[in-house]
PDB file of C-alpha atoms in Angstrom:
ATOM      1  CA  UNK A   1      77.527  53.819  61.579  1.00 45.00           C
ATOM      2  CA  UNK A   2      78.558  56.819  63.722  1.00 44.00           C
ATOM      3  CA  UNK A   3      79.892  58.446  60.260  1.00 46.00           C
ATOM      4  CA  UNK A   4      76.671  57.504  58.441  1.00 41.00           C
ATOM      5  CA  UNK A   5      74.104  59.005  60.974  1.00 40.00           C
ATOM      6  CA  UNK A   6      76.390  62.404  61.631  1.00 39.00           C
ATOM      7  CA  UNK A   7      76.502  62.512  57.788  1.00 40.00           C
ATOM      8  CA  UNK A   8      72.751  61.917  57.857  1.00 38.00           C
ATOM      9  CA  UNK A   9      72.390  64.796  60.175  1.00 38.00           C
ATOM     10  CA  UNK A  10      74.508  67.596  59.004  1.00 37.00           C
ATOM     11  CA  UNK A  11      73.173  67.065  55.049  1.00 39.00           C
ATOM     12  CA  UNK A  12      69.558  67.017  57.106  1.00 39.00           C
ATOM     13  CA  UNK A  13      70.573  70.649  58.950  1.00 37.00           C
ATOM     14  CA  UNK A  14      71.850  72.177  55.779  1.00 35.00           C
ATOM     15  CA  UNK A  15      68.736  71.517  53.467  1.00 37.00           C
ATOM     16  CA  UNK A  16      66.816  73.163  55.977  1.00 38.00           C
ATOM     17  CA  UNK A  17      68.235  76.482  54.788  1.00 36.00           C
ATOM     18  CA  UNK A  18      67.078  80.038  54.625  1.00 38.00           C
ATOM     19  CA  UNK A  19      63.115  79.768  55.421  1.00 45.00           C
ATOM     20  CA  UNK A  20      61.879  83.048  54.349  1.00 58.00           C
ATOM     21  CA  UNK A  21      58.739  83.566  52.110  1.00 64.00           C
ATOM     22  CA  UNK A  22      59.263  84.388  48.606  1.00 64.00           C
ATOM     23  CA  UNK A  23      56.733  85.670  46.469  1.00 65.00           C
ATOM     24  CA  UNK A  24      56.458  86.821  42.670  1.00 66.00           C
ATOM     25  CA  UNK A  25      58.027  90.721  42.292  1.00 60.00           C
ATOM     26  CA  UNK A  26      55.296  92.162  39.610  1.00 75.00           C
ATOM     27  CA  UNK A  27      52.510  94.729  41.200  1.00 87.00           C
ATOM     28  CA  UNK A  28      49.472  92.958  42.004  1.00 93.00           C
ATOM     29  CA  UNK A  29      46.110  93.364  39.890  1.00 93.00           C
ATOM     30  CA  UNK A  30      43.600  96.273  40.664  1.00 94.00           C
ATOM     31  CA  UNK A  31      40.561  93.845  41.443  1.00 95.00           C
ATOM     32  CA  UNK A  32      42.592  92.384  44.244  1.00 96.00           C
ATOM     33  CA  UNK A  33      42.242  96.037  45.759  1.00 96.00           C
ATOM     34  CA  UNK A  34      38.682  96.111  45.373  1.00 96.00           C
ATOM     35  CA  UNK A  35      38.405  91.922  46.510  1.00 97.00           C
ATOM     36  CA  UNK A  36      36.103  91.336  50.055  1.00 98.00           C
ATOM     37  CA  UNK A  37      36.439  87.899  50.583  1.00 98.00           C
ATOM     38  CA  UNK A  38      38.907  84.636  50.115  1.00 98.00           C
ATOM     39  CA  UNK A  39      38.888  81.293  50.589  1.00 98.00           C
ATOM     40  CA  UNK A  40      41.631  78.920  51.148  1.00 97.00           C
ATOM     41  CA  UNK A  41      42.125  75.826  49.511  1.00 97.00           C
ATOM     42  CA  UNK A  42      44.563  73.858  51.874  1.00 96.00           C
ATOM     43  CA  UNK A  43      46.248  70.815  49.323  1.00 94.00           C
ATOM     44  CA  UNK A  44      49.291  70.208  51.768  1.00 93.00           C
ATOM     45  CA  UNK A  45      47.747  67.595  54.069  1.00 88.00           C
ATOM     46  CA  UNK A  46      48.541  70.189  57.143  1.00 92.00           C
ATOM     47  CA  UNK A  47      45.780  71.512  58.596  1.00 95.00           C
ATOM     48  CA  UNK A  48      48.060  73.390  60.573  1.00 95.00           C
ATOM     49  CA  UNK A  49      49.210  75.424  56.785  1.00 95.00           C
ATOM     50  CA  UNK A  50      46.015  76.405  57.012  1.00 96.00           C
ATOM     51  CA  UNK A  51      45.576  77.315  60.413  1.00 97.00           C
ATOM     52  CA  UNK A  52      48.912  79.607  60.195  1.00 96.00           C
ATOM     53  CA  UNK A  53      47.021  81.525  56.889  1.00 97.00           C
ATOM     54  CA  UNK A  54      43.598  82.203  58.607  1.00 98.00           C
ATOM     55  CA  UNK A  55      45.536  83.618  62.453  1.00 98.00           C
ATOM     56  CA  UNK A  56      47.699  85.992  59.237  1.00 97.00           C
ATOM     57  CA  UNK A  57      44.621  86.976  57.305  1.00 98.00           C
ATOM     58  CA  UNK A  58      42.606  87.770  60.590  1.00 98.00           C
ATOM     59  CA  UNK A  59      45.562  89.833  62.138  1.00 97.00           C
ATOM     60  CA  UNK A  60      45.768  91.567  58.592  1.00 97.00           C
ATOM     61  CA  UNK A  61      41.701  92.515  58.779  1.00 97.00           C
ATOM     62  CA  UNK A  62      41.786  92.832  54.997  1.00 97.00           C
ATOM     63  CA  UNK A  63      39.364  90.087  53.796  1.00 98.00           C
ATOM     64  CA  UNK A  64      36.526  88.106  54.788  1.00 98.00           C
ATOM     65  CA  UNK A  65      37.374  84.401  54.957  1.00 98.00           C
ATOM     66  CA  UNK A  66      34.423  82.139  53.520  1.00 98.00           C
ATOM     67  CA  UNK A  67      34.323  78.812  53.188  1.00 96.00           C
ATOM     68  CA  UNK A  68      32.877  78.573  49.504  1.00 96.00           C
ATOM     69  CA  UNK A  69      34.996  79.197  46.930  1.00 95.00           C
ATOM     70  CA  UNK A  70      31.716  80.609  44.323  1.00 96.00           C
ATOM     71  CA  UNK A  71      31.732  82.877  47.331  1.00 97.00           C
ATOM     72  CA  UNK A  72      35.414  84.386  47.078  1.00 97.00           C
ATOM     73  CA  UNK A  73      36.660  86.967  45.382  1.00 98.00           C
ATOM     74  CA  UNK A  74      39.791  85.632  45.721  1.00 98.00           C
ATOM     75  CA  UNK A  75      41.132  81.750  46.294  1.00 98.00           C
ATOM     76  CA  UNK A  76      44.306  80.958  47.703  1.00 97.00           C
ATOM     77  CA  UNK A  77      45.417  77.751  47.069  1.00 96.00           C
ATOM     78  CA  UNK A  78      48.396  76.038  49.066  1.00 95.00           C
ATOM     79  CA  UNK A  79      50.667  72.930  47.934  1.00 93.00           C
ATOM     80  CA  UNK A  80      53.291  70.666  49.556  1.00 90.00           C
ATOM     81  CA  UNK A  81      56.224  69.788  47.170  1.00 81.00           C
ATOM     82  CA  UNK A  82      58.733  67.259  48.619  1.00 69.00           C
ATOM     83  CA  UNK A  83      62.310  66.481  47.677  1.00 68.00           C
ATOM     84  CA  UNK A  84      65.203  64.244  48.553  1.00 64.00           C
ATOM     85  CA  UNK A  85      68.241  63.167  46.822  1.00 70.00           C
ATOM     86  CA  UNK A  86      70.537  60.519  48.252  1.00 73.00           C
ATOM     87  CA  UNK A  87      74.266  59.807  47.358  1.00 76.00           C
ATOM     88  CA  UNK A  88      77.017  57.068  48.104  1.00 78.00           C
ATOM     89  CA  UNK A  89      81.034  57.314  48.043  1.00 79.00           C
ATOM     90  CA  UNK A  90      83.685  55.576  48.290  1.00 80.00           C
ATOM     91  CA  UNK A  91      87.348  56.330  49.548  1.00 82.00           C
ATOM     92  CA  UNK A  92      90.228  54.706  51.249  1.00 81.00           C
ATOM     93  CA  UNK A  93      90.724  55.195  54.767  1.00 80.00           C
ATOM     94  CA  UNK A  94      94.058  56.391  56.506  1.00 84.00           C
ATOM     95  CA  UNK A  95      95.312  52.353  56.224  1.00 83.00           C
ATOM     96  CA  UNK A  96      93.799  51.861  52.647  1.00 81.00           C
ATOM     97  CA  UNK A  97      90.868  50.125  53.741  1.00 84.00           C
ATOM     98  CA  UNK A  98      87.493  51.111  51.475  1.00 81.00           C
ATOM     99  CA  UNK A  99      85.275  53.496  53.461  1.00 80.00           C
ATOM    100  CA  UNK A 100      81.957  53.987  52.276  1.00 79.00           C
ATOM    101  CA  UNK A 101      79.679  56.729  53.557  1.00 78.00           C
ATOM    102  CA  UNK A 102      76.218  57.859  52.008  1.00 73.00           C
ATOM    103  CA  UNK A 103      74.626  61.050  52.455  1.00 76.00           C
ATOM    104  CA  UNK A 104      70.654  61.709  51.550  1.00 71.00           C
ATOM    105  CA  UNK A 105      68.954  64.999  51.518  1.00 68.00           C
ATOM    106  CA  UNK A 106      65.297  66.130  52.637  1.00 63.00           C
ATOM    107  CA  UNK A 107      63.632  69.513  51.588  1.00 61.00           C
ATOM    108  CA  UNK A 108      60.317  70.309  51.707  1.00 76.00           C
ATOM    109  CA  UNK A 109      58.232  73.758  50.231  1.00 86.00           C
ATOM    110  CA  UNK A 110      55.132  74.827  50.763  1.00 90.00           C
ATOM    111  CA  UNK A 111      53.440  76.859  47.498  1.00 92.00           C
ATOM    112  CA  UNK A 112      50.698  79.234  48.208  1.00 94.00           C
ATOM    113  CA  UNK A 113      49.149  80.410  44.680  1.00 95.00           C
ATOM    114  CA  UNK A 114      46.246  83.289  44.676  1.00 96.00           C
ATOM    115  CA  UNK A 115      44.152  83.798  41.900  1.00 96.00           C
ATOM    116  CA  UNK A 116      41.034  86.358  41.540  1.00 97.00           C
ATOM    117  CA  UNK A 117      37.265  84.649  40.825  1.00 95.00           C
ATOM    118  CA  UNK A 118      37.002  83.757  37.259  1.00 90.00           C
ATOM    119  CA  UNK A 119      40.808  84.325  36.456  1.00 90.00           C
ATOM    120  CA  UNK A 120      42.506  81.626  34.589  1.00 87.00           C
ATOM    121  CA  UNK A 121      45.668  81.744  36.336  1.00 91.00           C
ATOM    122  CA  UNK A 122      47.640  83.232  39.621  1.00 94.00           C
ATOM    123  CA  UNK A 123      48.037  86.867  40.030  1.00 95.00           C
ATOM    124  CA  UNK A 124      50.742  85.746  43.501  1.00 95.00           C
ATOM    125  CA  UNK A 125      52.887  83.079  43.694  1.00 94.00           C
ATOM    126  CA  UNK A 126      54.642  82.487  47.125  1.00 94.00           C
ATOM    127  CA  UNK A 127      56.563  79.352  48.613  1.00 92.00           C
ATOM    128  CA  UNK A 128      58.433  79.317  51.717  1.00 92.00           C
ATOM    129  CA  UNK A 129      61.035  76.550  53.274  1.00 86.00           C
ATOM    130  CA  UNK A 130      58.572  76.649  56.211  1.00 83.00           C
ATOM    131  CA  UNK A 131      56.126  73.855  57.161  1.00 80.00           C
ATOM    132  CA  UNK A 132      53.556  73.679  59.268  1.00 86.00           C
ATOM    133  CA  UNK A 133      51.398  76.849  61.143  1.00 92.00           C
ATOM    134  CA  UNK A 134      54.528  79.723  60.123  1.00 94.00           C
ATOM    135  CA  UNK A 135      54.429  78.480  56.344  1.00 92.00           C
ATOM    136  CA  UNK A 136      50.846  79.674  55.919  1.00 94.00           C
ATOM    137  CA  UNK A 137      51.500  82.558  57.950  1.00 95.00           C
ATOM    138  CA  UNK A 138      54.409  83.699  55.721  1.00 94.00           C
ATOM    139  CA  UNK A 139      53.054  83.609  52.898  1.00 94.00           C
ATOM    140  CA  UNK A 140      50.044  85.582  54.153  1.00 95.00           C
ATOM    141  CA  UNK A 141      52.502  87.928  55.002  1.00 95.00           C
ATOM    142  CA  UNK A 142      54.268  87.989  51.894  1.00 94.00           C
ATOM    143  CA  UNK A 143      51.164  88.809  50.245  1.00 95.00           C
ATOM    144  CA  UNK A 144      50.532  91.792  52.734  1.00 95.00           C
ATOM    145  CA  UNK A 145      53.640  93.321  51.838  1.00 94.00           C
ATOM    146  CA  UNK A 146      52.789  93.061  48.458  1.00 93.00           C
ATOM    147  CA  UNK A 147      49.402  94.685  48.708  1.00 94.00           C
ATOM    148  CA  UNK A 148      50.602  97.347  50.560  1.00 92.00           C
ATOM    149  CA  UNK A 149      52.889  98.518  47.532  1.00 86.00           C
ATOM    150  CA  UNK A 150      49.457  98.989  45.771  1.00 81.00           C
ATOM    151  CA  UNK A 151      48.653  98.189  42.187  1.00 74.00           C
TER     152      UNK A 151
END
């Protein structure tokens, strides 16, 4: 048992990984330079997610944050995507005796997708490793880093 739940662990510590934001490499659009207001579409089930993008947007003093997406000039959507993989093996022991162990995996991403009013699809893609307040915040961030290289 002591094998199983230290096996548990470590697998556990090393899907946690690197937790930085990544976020699509191509210059944004020029509307998004000329955008006033976004609204954020929180599909995670964390309100925190959201919390963490509005505390980023207000420090960044860019946009006006409305609640109605007819409203926005830009909508930023957020999704949770959850994975986990489990495995089992077998090998003999120092006397020959079968020793089993099993191993399973968690990982978690948050996706934050932003797309201009009336667009068909996402001009910025971002996902981070990072859950809760610091994944919204991130990819907030991301996006300011983005915008500052202009179109």
């Amino acid at each position: 048992m002591r094998r199983f739940a230290a096996t548990l662990l470590l697998s556990a510590s090393l899907s946690m990984g690197y937790a930085a934001c990544q976020g699509t490499a191509h210059p944004l659009p020029k509307p998004v330079f000329i955008a006033k207001t976004i609204v954020i579409l929180n599909n995670t089930h964390n309100e925190a997610v959201e919390q963490g993008a509005v505390e980023a947007l207000k420090r960044w003093g860019k946009f006006t944050i409305v609640d109605d997406p007819d409203l926005a000039d830009i909508t930023l959507t957020f999704d949770k995507k959850s994975e986990h993989d489990g495995t089992s093996s077998q090998k003999p022991d120092k006397d020959g005796n079968p020793s089993s162990s099993y191993s399973m995996s968690f990982s978690s991403s948050i996706h934050m997708h932003a797309s201009l009013k009336g667009a068909s699809g996402s001009f910025y893609n971002a996902t981070t490793t990072e859950g809760k307040k610091k994944a919204g915040a991130e990819c907030i961030v991301d996006l300011q880093q983005a915008y500052a290289s202009g179109p």
